[in-house]
């Protein structure tokens, strides 16, 4: 089940900690348009180290969450993380499963499941359209599907920098080479509709931080540095990690943090769909 070679972020301890910290930065944006209030049971596909599960259990005390992930180390870390938090263990269940293998869906997508949820996962799947078709087949009418996904072409940091653009494009190309699609966010509405779902909405979440939001801008720039660094192992694997280039980028991010007039922009994409 190990997918190290196929996954741009890898499964190092540093990356696992990054995933936990990531949600402290991003949850306040991700959850602005998502509502799980009327639900009893949510299934998260690609739950990683349990960051979204922890958020959902905390925010919705009546909710039960099942998380599945293709990697054993992630599931192990998620178990360790969640068991250290003050949640009743009966409220969550974790399982080692390849979301794209489909056979598991019959057992896990029962009438009890109100919503299936993915966050930063479809971008890593070779065929998210096929995944959604299978998901649709197994969902009962009324089951919701929520996804939060990347749209990497939307990144714009001003004043801009050629080294950053080069690195960002290299990272995008590497993810595509590994079978993923870092711009899958743009396709969510189409993919859900093609699978048979009724799309309630598909929209960007614009993160625009300038001199009016200096703290949010600093936080996101620091986060972005770590996100880019998370591709190091994968780029090293194909001899595309350039230490000098990274130092330039590191300095550039520092200078953008120090510059009161710098601007950060990125839109992730979300979809809310339902099986009619
Ligand atoms: C960027 S992490 C996001 C984790 C979590 N959703 C979050 O927001 O913290 C992507 C996760 O998707 C998992 N993944 C990738 N492809 C998968 C698949 N086909 N089935 C299940 N999990 C998958 C990876 O192992 C990884 O843990």
mmCIF file of C-alpha atoms and ligand atoms in Angstrom:
data_model
loop_
_atom_site.group_PDB
_atom_site.id
_atom_site.type_symbol
_atom_site.label_atom_id
_atom_site.label_comp_id
_atom_site.label_asym_id
_atom_site.label_seq_id
_atom_site.Cartn_x
_atom_site.Cartn_y
_atom_site.Cartn_z
ATOM 1 C CA UNK A 1 0.000 0.000 0.000
ATOM 2 C CA UNK A 2 3.014 2.312 0.230
ATOM 3 C CA UNK A 3 2.692 5.044 -2.391
ATOM 4 C CA UNK A 4 5.857 6.986 -1.611
ATOM 5 C CA UNK A 5 6.966 7.014 -5.227
ATOM 6 C CA UNK A 6 3.628 8.321 -6.461
ATOM 7 C CA UNK A 7 2.929 11.042 -3.947
ATOM 8 C CA UNK A 8 4.615 14.426 -4.302
ATOM 9 C CA UNK A 9 4.579 15.264 -0.581
ATOM 10 C CA UNK A 10 5.914 11.923 0.672
ATOM 11 C CA UNK A 11 5.309 10.489 4.143
ATOM 12 C CA UNK A 12 8.207 11.733 6.254
ATOM 13 C CA UNK A 13 7.636 12.742 9.859
ATOM 14 C CA UNK A 14 8.287 16.362 8.845
ATOM 15 C CA UNK A 15 5.502 16.106 6.251
ATOM 16 C CA UNK A 16 3.108 14.466 8.710
ATOM 17 C CA UNK A 17 3.663 17.323 11.164
ATOM 18 C CA UNK A 18 3.238 19.801 8.309
ATOM 19 C CA UNK A 19 -0.192 18.316 7.536
ATOM 20 C CA UNK A 20 -1.258 18.782 11.140
ATOM 21 C CA UNK A 21 0.022 22.384 11.240
ATOM 22 C CA UNK A 22 -1.415 23.107 7.787
ATOM 23 C CA UNK A 23 -4.938 22.887 9.067
ATOM 24 C CA UNK A 24 -4.292 25.439 11.805
ATOM 25 C CA UNK A 25 -3.630 27.885 8.970
ATOM 26 C CA UNK A 26 -6.199 26.748 6.402
ATOM 27 C CA UNK A 27 -9.233 25.495 8.378
ATOM 28 C CA UNK A 28 -10.524 29.031 8.936
ATOM 29 C CA UNK A 29 -10.839 29.418 5.157
ATOM 30 C CA UNK A 30 -11.795 25.837 4.185
ATOM 31 C CA UNK A 31 -14.794 25.675 6.514
ATOM 32 C CA UNK A 32 -16.334 29.074 5.772
ATOM 33 C CA UNK A 33 -18.594 27.551 3.116
ATOM 34 C CA UNK A 34 -18.981 23.976 4.359
ATOM 35 C CA UNK A 35 -21.731 22.890 6.706
ATOM 36 C CA UNK A 36 -21.883 19.533 8.484
ATOM 37 C CA UNK A 37 -24.389 20.687 11.142
ATOM 38 C CA UNK A 38 -27.298 18.432 10.181
ATOM 39 C CA UNK A 39 -25.125 15.364 9.652
ATOM 40 C CA UNK A 40 -24.488 12.270 11.757
ATOM 41 C CA UNK A 41 -21.726 10.503 9.862
ATOM 42 C CA UNK A 42 -19.107 11.785 7.417
ATOM 43 C CA UNK A 43 -16.619 9.724 5.420
ATOM 44 C CA UNK A 44 -13.303 11.414 4.618
ATOM 45 C CA UNK A 45 -11.347 9.822 1.775
ATOM 46 C CA UNK A 46 -7.607 10.573 2.011
ATOM 47 C CA UNK A 47 -7.743 11.573 5.683
ATOM 48 C CA UNK A 48 -3.947 11.808 6.016
ATOM 49 C CA UNK A 49 -2.894 12.251 9.637
ATOM 50 C CA UNK A 50 -6.410 13.142 10.811
ATOM 51 C CA UNK A 51 -6.256 16.955 10.712
ATOM 52 C CA UNK A 52 -9.725 17.376 9.153
ATOM 53 C CA UNK A 53 -11.198 14.649 11.365
ATOM 54 C CA UNK A 54 -9.958 16.467 14.478
ATOM 55 C CA UNK A 55 -11.482 19.719 13.239
ATOM 56 C CA UNK A 56 -14.855 18.089 12.469
ATOM 57 C CA UNK A 57 -15.041 16.214 15.793
ATOM 58 C CA UNK A 58 -14.311 19.439 17.668
ATOM 59 C CA UNK A 59 -16.657 21.690 15.704
ATOM 60 C CA UNK A 60 -19.579 19.207 15.500
ATOM 61 C CA UNK A 61 -19.859 17.324 18.806
ATOM 62 C CA UNK A 62 -22.647 15.060 17.489
ATOM 63 C CA UNK A 63 -20.715 13.932 14.424
ATOM 64 C CA UNK A 64 -19.069 10.570 13.736
ATOM 65 C CA UNK A 65 -16.249 10.532 11.164
ATOM 66 C CA UNK A 66 -14.720 7.634 9.258
ATOM 67 C CA UNK A 67 -11.354 8.345 7.651
ATOM 68 C CA UNK A 68 -9.650 6.207 5.026
ATOM 69 C CA UNK A 69 -6.177 6.659 3.572
ATOM 70 C CA UNK A 70 -4.004 4.694 1.168
ATOM 71 C CA UNK A 71 -0.915 4.888 3.357
ATOM 72 C CA UNK A 72 -0.303 2.880 6.534
ATOM 73 C CA UNK A 73 1.993 5.509 8.094
ATOM 74 C CA UNK A 74 -0.714 8.160 7.746
ATOM 75 C CA UNK A 75 -3.346 5.935 9.364
ATOM 76 C CA UNK A 76 -0.949 5.079 12.186
ATOM 77 C CA UNK A 77 -0.155 8.759 12.774
ATOM 78 C CA UNK A 78 -3.853 9.689 12.593
ATOM 79 C CA UNK A 79 -4.628 7.066 15.265
ATOM 80 C CA UNK A 80 -1.859 8.389 17.493
ATOM 81 C CA UNK A 81 -2.925 12.010 16.956
ATOM 82 C CA UNK A 82 -6.650 11.487 17.535
ATOM 83 C CA UNK A 83 -6.148 9.254 20.564
ATOM 84 C CA UNK A 84 -4.187 12.113 22.170
ATOM 85 C CA UNK A 85 -7.160 14.469 21.780
ATOM 86 C CA UNK A 86 -10.172 14.486 24.089
ATOM 87 C CA UNK A 87 -12.603 12.736 21.724
ATOM 88 C CA UNK A 88 -14.572 9.587 22.454
ATOM 89 C CA UNK A 89 -12.923 6.943 20.254
ATOM 90 C CA UNK A 90 -16.403 5.668 19.296
ATOM 91 C CA UNK A 91 -16.798 8.891 17.273
ATOM 92 C CA UNK A 92 -14.135 8.032 14.726
ATOM 93 C CA UNK A 93 -12.952 5.073 12.744
ATOM 94 C CA UNK A 94 -9.786 4.846 10.618
ATOM 95 C CA UNK A 95 -9.017 2.348 7.879
ATOM 96 C CA UNK A 96 -6.180 1.657 5.471
ATOM 97 C CA UNK A 97 -7.811 1.803 2.051
ATOM 98 C CA UNK A 98 -6.954 2.899 -1.464
ATOM 99 C CA UNK A 99 -9.834 5.213 -2.318
ATOM 100 C CA UNK A 100 -9.332 4.481 -6.013
ATOM 101 C CA UNK A 101 -9.724 0.719 -5.602
ATOM 102 C CA UNK A 102 -13.562 0.936 -5.293
ATOM 103 C CA UNK A 103 -14.243 -2.510 -3.752
ATOM 104 C CA UNK A 104 -14.202 -0.914 -0.291
ATOM 105 C CA UNK A 105 -17.064 1.473 -1.090
ATOM 106 C CA UNK A 106 -19.818 -1.118 -0.641
ATOM 107 C CA UNK A 107 -18.807 -1.646 2.979
ATOM 108 C CA UNK A 108 -18.055 1.977 3.887
ATOM 109 C CA UNK A 109 -20.661 4.033 2.019
ATOM 110 C CA UNK A 110 -23.719 2.844 3.893
ATOM 111 C CA UNK A 111 -27.116 4.560 4.268
ATOM 112 C CA UNK A 112 -25.729 5.990 7.506
ATOM 113 C CA UNK A 113 -23.172 8.162 5.678
ATOM 114 C CA UNK A 114 -24.540 11.673 5.117
ATOM 115 C CA UNK A 115 -21.538 13.044 3.258
ATOM 116 C CA UNK A 116 -18.324 11.982 1.586
ATOM 117 C CA UNK A 117 -15.557 14.521 1.933
ATOM 118 C CA UNK A 118 -12.113 15.042 0.381
ATOM 119 C CA UNK A 119 -9.525 17.741 1.096
ATOM 120 C CA UNK A 120 -6.346 18.030 -1.028
ATOM 121 C CA UNK A 121 -6.778 14.433 -2.290
ATOM 122 C CA UNK A 122 -8.357 14.368 -5.773
ATOM 123 C CA UNK A 123 -5.289 16.349 -6.906
ATOM 124 C CA UNK A 124 -3.221 13.210 -6.226
ATOM 125 C CA UNK A 125 -5.531 10.697 -7.910
ATOM 126 C CA UNK A 126 -4.771 9.433 -11.398
ATOM 127 C CA UNK A 127 -8.454 9.408 -12.358
ATOM 128 C CA UNK A 128 -10.661 11.522 -10.097
ATOM 129 C CA UNK A 129 -13.494 11.256 -12.650
ATOM 130 C CA UNK A 130 -13.584 7.445 -12.329
ATOM 131 C CA UNK A 131 -13.441 7.791 -8.521
ATOM 132 C CA UNK A 132 -16.470 10.104 -8.571
ATOM 133 C CA UNK A 133 -18.417 7.794 -10.901
ATOM 134 C CA UNK A 134 -17.881 4.873 -8.497
ATOM 135 C CA UNK A 135 -18.672 7.057 -5.514
ATOM 136 C CA UNK A 136 -21.932 8.125 -7.140
ATOM 137 C CA UNK A 137 -22.905 4.483 -7.745
ATOM 138 C CA UNK A 138 -22.444 3.639 -4.073
ATOM 139 C CA UNK A 139 -24.042 6.737 -2.520
ATOM 140 C CA UNK A 140 -27.722 6.688 -1.602
ATOM 141 C CA UNK A 141 -29.929 9.557 -2.834
ATOM 142 C CA UNK A 142 -29.395 12.614 -0.672
ATOM 143 C CA UNK A 143 -25.732 11.840 0.112
ATOM 144 C CA UNK A 144 -23.621 14.982 -0.155
ATOM 145 C CA UNK A 145 -20.169 15.256 -1.631
ATOM 146 C CA UNK A 146 -17.854 18.048 -0.538
ATOM 147 C CA UNK A 147 -14.375 18.559 -1.989
ATOM 148 C CA UNK A 148 -11.687 21.165 -1.334
ATOM 149 C CA UNK A 149 -8.968 21.105 -3.948
ATOM 150 C CA UNK A 150 -5.979 22.923 -5.334
ATOM 151 C CA UNK A 151 -5.870 25.333 -8.273
ATOM 152 C CA UNK A 152 -2.137 25.951 -8.542
ATOM 153 C CA UNK A 153 -2.291 28.181 -11.615
ATOM 154 C CA UNK A 154 -3.964 30.816 -9.454
ATOM 155 C CA UNK A 155 -0.874 31.578 -7.342
ATOM 156 C CA UNK A 156 0.328 35.167 -7.640
ATOM 157 C CA UNK A 157 2.757 36.795 -5.227
ATOM 158 C CA UNK A 158 3.667 40.431 -5.868
ATOM 159 C CA UNK A 159 6.214 41.828 -6.462
ATOM 160 C CA UNK A 160 6.802 38.609 -8.367
ATOM 161 C CA UNK A 161 9.942 36.617 -8.873
ATOM 162 C CA UNK A 162 11.182 34.489 -11.758
ATOM 163 C CA UNK A 163 12.838 31.902 -9.477
ATOM 164 C CA UNK A 164 9.614 31.351 -7.613
ATOM 165 C CA UNK A 165 7.663 30.975 -10.838
ATOM 166 C CA UNK A 166 10.229 28.504 -12.122
ATOM 167 C CA UNK A 167 10.128 26.459 -8.910
ATOM 168 C CA UNK A 168 6.326 26.522 -8.727
ATOM 169 C CA UNK A 169 6.052 25.318 -12.337
ATOM 170 C CA UNK A 170 8.628 22.576 -11.683
ATOM 171 C CA UNK A 171 6.557 21.422 -8.712
ATOM 172 C CA UNK A 172 3.375 21.431 -10.798
ATOM 173 C CA UNK A 173 5.099 19.474 -13.577
ATOM 174 C CA UNK A 174 6.386 16.907 -11.056
ATOM 175 C CA UNK A 175 2.908 16.346 -9.643
ATOM 176 C CA UNK A 176 1.520 15.868 -13.156
ATOM 177 C CA UNK A 177 4.370 13.449 -13.899
ATOM 178 C CA UNK A 178 3.304 11.458 -10.827
ATOM 179 C CA UNK A 179 -0.213 11.158 -12.251
ATOM 180 C CA UNK A 180 -1.859 13.976 -10.291
ATOM 181 C CA UNK A 181 -3.467 17.244 -11.320
ATOM 182 C CA UNK A 182 -2.656 20.290 -9.164
ATOM 183 C CA UNK A 183 -5.317 22.273 -11.046
ATOM 184 C CA UNK A 184 -8.073 19.719 -10.451
ATOM 185 C CA UNK A 185 -10.025 22.307 -8.433
ATOM 186 C CA UNK A 186 -11.117 23.951 -11.652
ATOM 187 C CA UNK A 187 -12.625 20.657 -12.867
ATOM 188 C CA UNK A 188 -14.667 19.804 -9.757
ATOM 189 C CA UNK A 189 -18.043 21.004 -11.072
ATOM 190 C CA UNK A 190 -17.609 19.214 -14.363
ATOM 191 C CA UNK A 191 -16.335 15.985 -12.781
ATOM 192 C CA UNK A 192 -19.207 15.844 -10.260
ATOM 193 C CA UNK A 193 -21.846 16.580 -12.918
ATOM 194 C CA UNK A 194 -20.384 13.959 -15.282
ATOM 195 C CA UNK A 195 -20.543 11.396 -12.477
ATOM 196 C CA UNK A 196 -24.264 12.111 -12.002
ATOM 197 C CA UNK A 197 -24.163 14.401 -8.966
ATOM 198 C CA UNK A 198 -26.286 17.517 -8.832
ATOM 199 C CA UNK A 199 -23.843 20.372 -8.294
ATOM 200 C CA UNK A 200 -25.184 22.845 -5.719
ATOM 201 C CA UNK A 201 -22.155 25.078 -6.092
ATOM 202 C CA UNK A 202 -18.578 25.051 -7.321
ATOM 203 C CA UNK A 203 -16.562 28.087 -6.392
ATOM 204 C CA UNK A 204 -13.135 29.510 -5.678
ATOM 205 C CA UNK A 205 -12.105 30.619 -2.225
ATOM 206 C CA UNK A 206 -9.904 33.644 -2.855
ATOM 207 C CA UNK A 207 -7.097 34.194 -0.392
ATOM 208 C CA UNK A 208 -6.051 37.780 -1.053
ATOM 209 C CA UNK A 209 -3.758 39.199 1.572
ATOM 210 C CA UNK A 210 -2.060 42.569 1.229
ATOM 211 C CA UNK A 211 -1.179 45.478 3.488
ATOM 212 C CA UNK A 212 -4.724 45.393 4.857
ATOM 213 C CA UNK A 213 -4.197 41.891 6.240
ATOM 214 C CA UNK A 214 -0.510 41.743 7.193
ATOM 215 C CA UNK A 215 -0.847 38.961 9.786
ATOM 216 C CA UNK A 216 -2.769 36.665 7.457
ATOM 217 C CA UNK A 217 -0.242 37.472 4.709
ATOM 218 C CA UNK A 218 2.725 36.523 6.923
ATOM 219 C CA UNK A 219 1.020 33.337 8.061
ATOM 220 C CA UNK A 220 0.183 32.218 4.522
ATOM 221 C CA UNK A 221 3.641 33.076 3.148
ATOM 222 C CA UNK A 222 5.254 30.991 5.890
ATOM 223 C CA UNK A 223 2.810 28.194 5.160
ATOM 224 C CA UNK A 224 3.551 28.449 1.431
ATOM 225 C CA UNK A 225 7.262 28.067 2.033
ATOM 226 C CA UNK A 226 6.577 24.762 3.816
ATOM 227 C CA UNK A 227 4.192 23.633 1.094
ATOM 228 C CA UNK A 228 6.912 24.157 -1.522
ATOM 229 C CA UNK A 229 9.516 22.498 0.707
ATOM 230 C CA UNK A 230 7.207 19.463 0.914
ATOM 231 C CA UNK A 231 8.141 18.600 -2.669
ATOM 232 C CA UNK A 232 11.873 18.388 -1.812
ATOM 233 C CA UNK A 233 12.084 14.603 -1.443
ATOM 234 C CA UNK A 234 10.175 13.995 -4.626
ATOM 235 C CA UNK A 235 12.254 16.482 -6.644
ATOM 236 C CA UNK A 236 15.478 15.107 -5.148
ATOM 237 C CA UNK A 237 14.376 11.681 -6.377
ATOM 238 C CA UNK A 238 14.633 12.902 -9.974
ATOM 239 C CA UNK A 239 17.637 15.200 -9.366
ATOM 240 C CA UNK A 240 15.523 18.310 -9.799
ATOM 241 C CA UNK A 241 16.091 19.770 -6.336
ATOM 242 C CA UNK A 242 18.315 22.805 -6.691
ATOM 243 C CA UNK A 243 19.711 23.948 -3.334
ATOM 244 C CA UNK A 244 20.730 27.367 -4.622
ATOM 245 C CA UNK A 245 17.352 27.958 -6.198
ATOM 246 C CA UNK A 246 15.697 27.040 -2.927
ATOM 247 C CA UNK A 247 17.886 29.520 -1.026
ATOM 248 C CA UNK A 248 16.797 32.245 -3.472
ATOM 249 C CA UNK A 249 13.171 31.341 -2.872
ATOM 250 C CA UNK A 250 13.668 31.262 0.862
ATOM 251 C CA UNK A 251 15.118 34.798 0.737
ATOM 252 C CA UNK A 252 12.328 35.914 -1.573
ATOM 253 C CA UNK A 253 9.642 34.686 0.841
ATOM 254 C CA UNK A 254 11.438 36.460 3.694
ATOM 255 C CA UNK A 255 11.506 39.663 1.666
ATOM 256 C CA UNK A 256 7.800 39.380 0.851
ATOM 257 C CA UNK A 257 7.044 38.908 4.539
ATOM 258 C CA UNK A 258 9.092 42.007 5.398
ATOM 259 C CA UNK A 259 7.592 44.154 2.629
ATOM 260 C CA UNK A 260 4.448 45.938 3.782
ATOM 261 C CA UNK A 261 3.325 46.312 0.175
ATOM 262 C CA UNK A 262 3.583 42.703 -0.901
ATOM 263 C CA UNK A 263 0.459 40.894 -2.068
ATOM 264 C CA UNK A 264 -0.389 37.205 -1.810
ATOM 265 C CA UNK A 265 -3.132 35.639 -3.916
ATOM 266 C CA UNK A 266 -4.285 32.032 -4.302
ATOM 267 C CA UNK A 267 -7.704 30.474 -4.866
ATOM 268 C CA UNK A 268 -8.462 26.967 -3.785
ATOM 269 C CA UNK A 269 -11.666 25.471 -5.156
ATOM 270 C CA UNK A 270 -14.610 23.810 -3.474
ATOM 271 C CA UNK A 271 -17.633 21.896 -4.638
ATOM 272 C CA UNK A 272 -20.857 20.965 -2.919
ATOM 273 C CA UNK A 273 -22.786 18.264 -4.770
ATOM 274 C CA UNK A 274 -25.532 15.799 -3.933
ATOM 275 C CA UNK A 275 -26.754 12.503 -5.320
ATOM 276 C CA UNK A 276 -30.317 13.315 -6.468
HETATM 277 C C1 LIG B 1 -2.300 16.360 1.197
HETATM 278 S S1 LIG B 1 -2.815 14.984 2.134
HETATM 279 C C2 LIG B 1 -4.354 15.596 2.798
HETATM 280 C C3 LIG B 1 -4.768 14.889 4.054
HETATM 281 C C4 LIG B 1 -6.051 15.394 4.708
HETATM 282 N N1 LIG B 1 -7.182 15.313 3.816
HETATM 283 C C5 LIG B 1 -5.869 16.817 5.184
HETATM 284 O O1 LIG B 1 -6.456 17.736 4.619
HETATM 285 O O2 LIG B 1 -5.113 16.995 6.148
HETATM 286 C C6 LIG B 1 -3.350 13.829 0.909
HETATM 287 C C7 LIG B 1 -3.649 12.440 1.472
HETATM 288 O O3 LIG B 1 -4.360 11.688 0.479
HETATM 289 C C8 LIG B 1 -3.925 10.360 0.558
HETATM 290 N N2 LIG B 1 -4.268 9.703 -0.720
HETATM 291 C C9 LIG B 1 -3.759 9.953 -1.951
HETATM 292 N N3 LIG B 1 -4.332 9.135 -2.866
HETATM 293 C C10 LIG B 1 -5.235 8.375 -2.180
HETATM 294 C C11 LIG B 1 -6.127 7.345 -2.545
HETATM 295 N N4 LIG B 1 -6.205 6.907 -3.802
HETATM 296 N N5 LIG B 1 -6.906 6.780 -1.590
HETATM 297 C C12 LIG B 1 -6.821 7.194 -0.300
HETATM 298 N N6 LIG B 1 -5.972 8.149 0.120
HETATM 299 C C13 LIG B 1 -5.200 8.741 -0.811
HETATM 300 C C14 LIG B 1 -2.437 10.465 0.831
HETATM 301 O O4 LIG B 1 -1.911 9.263 1.361
HETATM 302 C C15 LIG B 1 -2.416 11.628 1.819
HETATM 303 O O5 LIG B 1 -2.504 11.170 3.139
#
